[in-house]
XYZ file of C-alpha atoms in Angstrom:
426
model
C -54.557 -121.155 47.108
C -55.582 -118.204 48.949
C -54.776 -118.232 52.825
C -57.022 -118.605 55.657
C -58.123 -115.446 57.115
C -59.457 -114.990 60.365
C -62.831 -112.519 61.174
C -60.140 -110.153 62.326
C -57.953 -110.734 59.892
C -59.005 -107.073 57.935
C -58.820 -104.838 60.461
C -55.842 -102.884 61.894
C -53.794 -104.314 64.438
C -54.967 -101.480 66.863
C -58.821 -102.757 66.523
C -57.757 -106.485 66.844
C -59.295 -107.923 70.157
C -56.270 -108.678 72.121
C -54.125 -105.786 70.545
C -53.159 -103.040 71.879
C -56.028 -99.882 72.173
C -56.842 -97.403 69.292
C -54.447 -94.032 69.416
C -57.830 -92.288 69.872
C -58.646 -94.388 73.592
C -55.708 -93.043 74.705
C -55.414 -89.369 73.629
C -59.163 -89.106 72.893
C -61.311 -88.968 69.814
C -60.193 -86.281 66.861
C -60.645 -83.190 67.648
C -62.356 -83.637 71.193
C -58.736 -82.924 73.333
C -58.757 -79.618 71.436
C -62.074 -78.845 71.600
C -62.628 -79.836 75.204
C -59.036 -77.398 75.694
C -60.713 -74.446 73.893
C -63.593 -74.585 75.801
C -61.942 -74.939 79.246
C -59.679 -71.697 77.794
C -63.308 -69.990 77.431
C -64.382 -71.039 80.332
C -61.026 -69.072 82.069
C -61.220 -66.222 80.017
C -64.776 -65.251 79.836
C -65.840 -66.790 82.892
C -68.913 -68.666 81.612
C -69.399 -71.382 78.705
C -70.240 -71.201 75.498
C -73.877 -71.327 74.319
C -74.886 -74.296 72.199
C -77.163 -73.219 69.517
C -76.970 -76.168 66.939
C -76.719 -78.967 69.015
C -79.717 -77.681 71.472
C -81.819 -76.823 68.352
C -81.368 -80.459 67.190
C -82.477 -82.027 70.430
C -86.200 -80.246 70.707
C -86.670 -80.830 67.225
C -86.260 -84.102 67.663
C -88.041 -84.129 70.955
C -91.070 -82.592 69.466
C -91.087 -84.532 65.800
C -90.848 -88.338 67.988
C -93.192 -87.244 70.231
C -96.002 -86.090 67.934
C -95.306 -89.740 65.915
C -95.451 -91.287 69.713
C -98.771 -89.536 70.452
C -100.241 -91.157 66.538
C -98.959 -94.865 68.278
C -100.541 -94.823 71.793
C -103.542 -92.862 70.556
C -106.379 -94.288 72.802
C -103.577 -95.227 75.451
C -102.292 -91.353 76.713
C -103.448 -87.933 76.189
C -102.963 -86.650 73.084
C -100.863 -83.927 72.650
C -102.112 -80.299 73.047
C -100.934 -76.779 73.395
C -99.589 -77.352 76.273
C -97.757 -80.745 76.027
C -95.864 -78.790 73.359
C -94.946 -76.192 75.517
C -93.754 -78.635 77.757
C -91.913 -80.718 75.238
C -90.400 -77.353 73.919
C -89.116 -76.157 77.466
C -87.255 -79.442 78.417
C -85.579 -79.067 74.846
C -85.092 -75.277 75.180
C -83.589 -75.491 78.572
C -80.216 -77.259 77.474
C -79.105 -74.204 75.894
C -77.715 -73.249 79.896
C -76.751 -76.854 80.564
C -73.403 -75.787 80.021
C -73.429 -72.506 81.960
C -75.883 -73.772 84.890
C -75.660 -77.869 84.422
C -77.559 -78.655 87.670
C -80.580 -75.795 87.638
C -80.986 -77.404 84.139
C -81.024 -80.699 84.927
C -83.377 -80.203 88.122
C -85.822 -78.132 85.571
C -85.649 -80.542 82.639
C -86.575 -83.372 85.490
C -89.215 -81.091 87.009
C -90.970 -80.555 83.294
C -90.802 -84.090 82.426
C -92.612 -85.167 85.616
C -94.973 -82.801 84.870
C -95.625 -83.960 81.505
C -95.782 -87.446 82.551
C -98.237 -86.614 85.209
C -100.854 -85.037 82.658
C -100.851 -87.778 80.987
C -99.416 -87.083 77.754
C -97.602 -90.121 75.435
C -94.489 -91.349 76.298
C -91.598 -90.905 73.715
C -88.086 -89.509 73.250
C -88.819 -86.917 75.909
C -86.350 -88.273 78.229
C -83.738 -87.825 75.756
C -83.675 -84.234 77.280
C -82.915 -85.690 81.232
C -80.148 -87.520 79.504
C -78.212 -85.183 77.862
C -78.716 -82.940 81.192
C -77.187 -85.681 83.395
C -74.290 -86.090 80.738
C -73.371 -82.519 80.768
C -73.718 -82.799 84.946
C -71.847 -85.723 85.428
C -68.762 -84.542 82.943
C -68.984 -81.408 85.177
C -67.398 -83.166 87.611
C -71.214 -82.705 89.667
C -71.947 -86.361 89.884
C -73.672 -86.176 93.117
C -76.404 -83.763 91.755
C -76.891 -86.581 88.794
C -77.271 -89.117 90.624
C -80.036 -87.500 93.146
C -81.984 -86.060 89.986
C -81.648 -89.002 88.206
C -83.123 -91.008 91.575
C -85.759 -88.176 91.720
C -87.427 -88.896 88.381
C -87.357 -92.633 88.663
C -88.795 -92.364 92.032
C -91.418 -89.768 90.372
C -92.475 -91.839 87.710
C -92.947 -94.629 90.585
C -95.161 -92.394 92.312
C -97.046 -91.277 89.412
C -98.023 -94.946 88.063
C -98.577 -96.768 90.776
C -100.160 -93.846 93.328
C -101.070 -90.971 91.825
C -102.932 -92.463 88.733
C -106.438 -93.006 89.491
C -106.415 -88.968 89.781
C -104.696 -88.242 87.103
C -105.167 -88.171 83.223
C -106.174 -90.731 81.030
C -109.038 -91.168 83.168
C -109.600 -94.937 84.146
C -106.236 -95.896 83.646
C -104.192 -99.105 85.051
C -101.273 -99.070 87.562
C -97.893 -98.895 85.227
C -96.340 -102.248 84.935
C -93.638 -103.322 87.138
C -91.528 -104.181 83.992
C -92.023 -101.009 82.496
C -90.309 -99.383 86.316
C -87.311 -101.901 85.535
C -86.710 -100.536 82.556
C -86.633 -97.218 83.631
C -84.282 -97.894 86.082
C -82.283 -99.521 83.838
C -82.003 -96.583 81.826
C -81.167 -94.776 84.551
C -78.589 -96.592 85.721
C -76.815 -97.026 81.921
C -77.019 -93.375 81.272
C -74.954 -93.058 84.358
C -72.678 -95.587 83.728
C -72.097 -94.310 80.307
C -71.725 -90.413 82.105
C -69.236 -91.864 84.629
C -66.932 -93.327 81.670
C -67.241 -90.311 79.823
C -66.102 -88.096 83.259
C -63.508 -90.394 83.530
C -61.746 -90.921 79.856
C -62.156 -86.621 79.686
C -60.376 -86.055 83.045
C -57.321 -88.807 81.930
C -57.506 -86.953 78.402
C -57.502 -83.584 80.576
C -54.392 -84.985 82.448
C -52.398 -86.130 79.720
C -52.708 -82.765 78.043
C -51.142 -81.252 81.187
C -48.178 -83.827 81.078
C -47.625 -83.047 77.967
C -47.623 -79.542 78.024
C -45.143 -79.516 81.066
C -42.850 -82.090 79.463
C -42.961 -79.692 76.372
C -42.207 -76.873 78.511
C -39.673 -78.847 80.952
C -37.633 -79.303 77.247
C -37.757 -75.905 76.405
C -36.577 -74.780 79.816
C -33.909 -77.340 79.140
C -32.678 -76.214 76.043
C -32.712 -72.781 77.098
C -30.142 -73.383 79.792
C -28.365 -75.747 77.505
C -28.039 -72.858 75.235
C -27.221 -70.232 77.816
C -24.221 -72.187 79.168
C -22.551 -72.704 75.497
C -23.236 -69.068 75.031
C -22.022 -67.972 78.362
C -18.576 -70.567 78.074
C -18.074 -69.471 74.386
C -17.838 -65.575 75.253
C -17.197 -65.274 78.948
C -13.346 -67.412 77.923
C -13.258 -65.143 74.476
C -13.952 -61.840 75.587
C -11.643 -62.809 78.707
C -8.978 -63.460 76.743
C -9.805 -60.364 74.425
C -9.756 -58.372 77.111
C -6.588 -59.021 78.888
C -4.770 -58.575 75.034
C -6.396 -55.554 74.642
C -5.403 -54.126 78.103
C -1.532 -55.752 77.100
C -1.740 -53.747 73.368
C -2.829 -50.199 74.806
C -0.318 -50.405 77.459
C 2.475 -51.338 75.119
C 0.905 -49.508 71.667
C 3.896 -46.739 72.072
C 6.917 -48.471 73.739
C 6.761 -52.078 71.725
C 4.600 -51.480 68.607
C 5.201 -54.788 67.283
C 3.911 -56.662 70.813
C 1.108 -54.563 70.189
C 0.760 -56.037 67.186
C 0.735 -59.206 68.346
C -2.097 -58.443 70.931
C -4.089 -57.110 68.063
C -3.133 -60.143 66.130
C -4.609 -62.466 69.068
C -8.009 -60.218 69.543
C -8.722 -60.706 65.969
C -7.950 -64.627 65.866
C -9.693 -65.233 69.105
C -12.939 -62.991 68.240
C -13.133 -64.421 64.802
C -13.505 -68.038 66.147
C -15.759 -66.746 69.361
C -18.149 -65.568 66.776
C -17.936 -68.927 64.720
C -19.000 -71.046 67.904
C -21.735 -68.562 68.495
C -23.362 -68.817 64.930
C -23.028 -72.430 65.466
C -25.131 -72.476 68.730
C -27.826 -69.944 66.875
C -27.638 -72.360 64.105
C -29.175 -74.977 66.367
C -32.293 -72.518 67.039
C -32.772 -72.138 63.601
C -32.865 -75.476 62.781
C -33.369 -77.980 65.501
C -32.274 -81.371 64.612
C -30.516 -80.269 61.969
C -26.645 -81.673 62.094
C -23.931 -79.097 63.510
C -21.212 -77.600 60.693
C -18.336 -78.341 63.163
C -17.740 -81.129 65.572
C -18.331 -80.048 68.892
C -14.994 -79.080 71.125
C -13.450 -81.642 73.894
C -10.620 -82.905 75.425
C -8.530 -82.958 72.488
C -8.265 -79.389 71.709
C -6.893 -79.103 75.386
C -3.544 -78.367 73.759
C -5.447 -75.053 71.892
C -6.988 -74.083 74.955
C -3.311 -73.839 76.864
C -2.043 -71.457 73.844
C -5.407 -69.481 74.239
C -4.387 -69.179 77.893
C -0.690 -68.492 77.453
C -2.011 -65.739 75.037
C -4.107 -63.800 78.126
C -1.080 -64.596 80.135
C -1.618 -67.844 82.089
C 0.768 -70.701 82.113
C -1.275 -73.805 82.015
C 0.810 -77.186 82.801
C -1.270 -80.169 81.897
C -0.940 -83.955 83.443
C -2.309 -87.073 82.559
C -4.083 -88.142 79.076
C -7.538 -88.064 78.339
C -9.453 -91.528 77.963
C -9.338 -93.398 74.598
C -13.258 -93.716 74.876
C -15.234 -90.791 75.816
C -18.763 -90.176 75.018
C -19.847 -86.867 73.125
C -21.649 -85.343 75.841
C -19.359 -86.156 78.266
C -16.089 -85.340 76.400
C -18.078 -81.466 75.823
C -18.921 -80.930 79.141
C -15.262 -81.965 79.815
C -13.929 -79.382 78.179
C -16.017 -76.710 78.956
C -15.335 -77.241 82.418
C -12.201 -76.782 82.040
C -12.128 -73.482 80.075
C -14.537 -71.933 82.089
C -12.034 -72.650 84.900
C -9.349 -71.377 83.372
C -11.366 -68.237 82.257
C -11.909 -68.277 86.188
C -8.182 -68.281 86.899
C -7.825 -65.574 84.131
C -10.284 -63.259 85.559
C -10.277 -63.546 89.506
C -6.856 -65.385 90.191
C -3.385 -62.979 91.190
C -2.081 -66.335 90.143
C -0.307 -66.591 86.439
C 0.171 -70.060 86.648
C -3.199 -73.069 86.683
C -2.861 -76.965 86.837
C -4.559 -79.202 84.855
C -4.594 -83.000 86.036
C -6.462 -85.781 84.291
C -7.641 -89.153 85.645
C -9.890 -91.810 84.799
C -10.704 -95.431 85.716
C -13.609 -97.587 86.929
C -15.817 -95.473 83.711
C -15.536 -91.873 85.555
C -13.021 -89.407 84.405
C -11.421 -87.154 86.877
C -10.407 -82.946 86.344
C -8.700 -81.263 88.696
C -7.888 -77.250 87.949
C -5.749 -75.849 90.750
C -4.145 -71.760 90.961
C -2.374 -70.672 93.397
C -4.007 -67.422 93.967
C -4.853 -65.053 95.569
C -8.046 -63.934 94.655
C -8.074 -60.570 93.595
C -12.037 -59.710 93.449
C -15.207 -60.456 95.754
C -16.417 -63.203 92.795
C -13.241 -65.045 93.303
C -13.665 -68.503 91.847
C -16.115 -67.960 89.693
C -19.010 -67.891 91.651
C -21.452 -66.862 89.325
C -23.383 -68.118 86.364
C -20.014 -70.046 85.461
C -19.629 -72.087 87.981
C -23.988 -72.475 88.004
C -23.162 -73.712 84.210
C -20.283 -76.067 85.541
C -22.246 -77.727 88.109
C -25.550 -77.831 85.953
C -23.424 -79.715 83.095
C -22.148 -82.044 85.630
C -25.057 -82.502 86.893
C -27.226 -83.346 83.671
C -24.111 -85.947 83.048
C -24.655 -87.378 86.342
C -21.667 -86.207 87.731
C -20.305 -83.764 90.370
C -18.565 -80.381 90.500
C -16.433 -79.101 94.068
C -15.176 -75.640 93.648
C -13.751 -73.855 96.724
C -9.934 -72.325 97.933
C -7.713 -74.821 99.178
C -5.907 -74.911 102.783
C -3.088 -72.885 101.196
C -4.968 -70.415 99.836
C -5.039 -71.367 96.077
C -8.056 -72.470 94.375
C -9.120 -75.845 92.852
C -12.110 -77.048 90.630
C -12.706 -81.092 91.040
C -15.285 -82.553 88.293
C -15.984 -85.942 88.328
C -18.135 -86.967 85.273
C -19.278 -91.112 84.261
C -17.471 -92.148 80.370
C -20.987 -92.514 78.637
C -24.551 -90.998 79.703
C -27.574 -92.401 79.019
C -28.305 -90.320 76.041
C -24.654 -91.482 74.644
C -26.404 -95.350 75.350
């Protein structure tokens, strides 16, 4: 036995009643977010809007076919239609081609000619198709005000012409318009604003939710970018360190101890071997985003390599405490680029041969301290630069903290403070 199916029962769950509203209600129909962008683009660039051929071809066509099969219906009732009820006809149609460039001169001249034509006389019919797509164009303009007095204007027009103005005007011996047929008309009036208004409306939330998405697009490549430009600065700014103080030890001692010149040599080729393996790995990324890295990312337990990469350039590095058994990813990078970047610190602006390193962690937060003991022995002492900018922005994006500054006695310490898990790590 086949089941029971409701009258909804066919249709998608987004055009149920009761479910939740088409993809197109939100973002707007196909096509009309990028369309409505373009033109707003033309609009900025040229300065003026496009002109709309088709479309305003299609409307006095139409205007003029309906009418002439209007004029064959009330034949005996109205005027029949002449030269100049054409030209009229043909004007109102012909005047949309501007409604984009001047919306409210059109729509006060396409009101203007249809009160004329009324006034001689001549059939009624889909002439007032023309006021209507005028007010559309005015009120998604953002120029509602103007719509609503021109739209008042012809309604109080047609009032005056049917129930005043008739006995001297064309046909000849005609009645006073019927009250019904005024109600209609301002019925009309008032749905073709209604419908105007919604349009305005769902076009300026589609409008806005183009913008929001084109700053959160932006807002993530920003964030990337930085993300990228602190690996990139941590990577080579503790590398070429390093490099650079063996380099200074193997020209200094390339004559009197050619084998610890060697060994210099030995470390600059190790050390610029695996700089350039963490940089392809970043670039990697930008080539294909999303796609899965070749090598884990560094943390806290390659400590131990980053002392022997230290001791290398000449730094003693004496290390307390143990990392925490549970780290998350992010947290346990950022851990460990903090730290190298202030021991690259130490390396580059510290008199000081010796640093501290001193782990804690409880209550979820995990505690670094880096101390030296100085002095400084340049004006960027400390690292005040883009590494500690890159310390305190990773921090930061963690929800942590980062204090840098010299201590009392006249060394220099780097606190972080950064939570065990993130909300990305969640």
């Amino acid at each position: 036995m086949q089941k029971q199916r409701g009258p909804d029962a066919g249709l998608p769950q987004r055009w149920r009643p009761g479910g939740p509203p088409p993809r197109w209600w939100r973002h707007g129909p196909p096509g009309w977010s990028r369309r409505a962008a373009e033109r707003d683009e033309n609009l900025e660039s040229a300065g003026r809007a496009r002109w709309p051929w088709p479309s305003t071809l299609l409307f006095t066509a139409f205007v003029l076919i309906g009418s002439g099969f209007a004029g064959h219906a009330q034949a005996g009732e109205r005027v029949a239609l002449d030269p100049l009820g054409r030209v009229l006809l043909f004007v109102s149609g012909a005047l949309l081609l501007w409604r984009w460039r001047r919306p409210v001169a059109v729509l006060w001249s396409t009101v203007a000619t249809v009160l004329v034509y009324f006034a001689a006389g001549y059939p009624y019919g889909p002439v007032l198709l023309t006021v209507a797509v005028a007010c559309f164009t005015v009120v998604v303009s953002g120029r509602r005000y103007a719509a609503w007095a021109a739209t008042g204007t012809l309604w109080a027009g047609h009032l005056l012409l049917g129930h005043v103005l008739y006995r001297w005007l064309p046909p000849s011996g005609d009645d006073a318009a019927p009250w019904t047929e005024e109600i209609v008309v301002a019925t009309w009036a008032v749905a073709l604003l209604a419908v105007s208004e919604l349009a305005r409306v769902r076009r300026e939330q589609w409008a806005r939710e183009r913008a929001e998405r084109a700053r959160a697009e932006r807002r993530r490549a920003d964030e990337e970018r930085l993300r990228i430009a602190r690996e990139l600065h941590d990577v080579l700014a503790h590398s070429i360190s390093v490099i650079n103080v063996q380099a200074g030890v193997g020209l200094a001692l390339l004559d009197s101890d050619p084998e610890q010149a060697r060994t210099a040599l030995t470390t600059i080729k190790a050390k610029s071997k695996e700089a350039l393996g963490e940089v392809r790995q970043v670039l990697d990324t930008l080539r294909a985003p999303g796609a899965a890295p070749r090598t884990p990312a560094p943390g806290l337990d390659r400590l131990p390599e980053l002392v022997e990469q230290a001791a290398s350039a000449g730094l003693t590095v004496t290390v307390e405490g143990e990392p925490p058994p549970r780290l998350s990813p992010g947290a346990d990078l950022a851990a460990f680029r903090i730290v190298q970047e202030a021991l690259t610190n130490v390396v580059r602006h510290s008199g000081s041969r010796e640093a501290r390193v001193h782990i804690e962690h409880g209550d979820g937060r995990l505690r670094l301290t880096v101390d030296d003991d100085g002095p400084a022995t340049g004006a960027d002492a400390g690292g005040t630069g883009n590494g500690l900018a890159g310390m305190r922005e990773r921090a930061s994006a963690l929800g942590g903290t980062i204090e840098a500054g010299t201590r009392p006695d006249g060394g220099f310490r780097v606190l972080a403070v950064l939570p065990f898990a993130t909300e990305e790590d969640r």
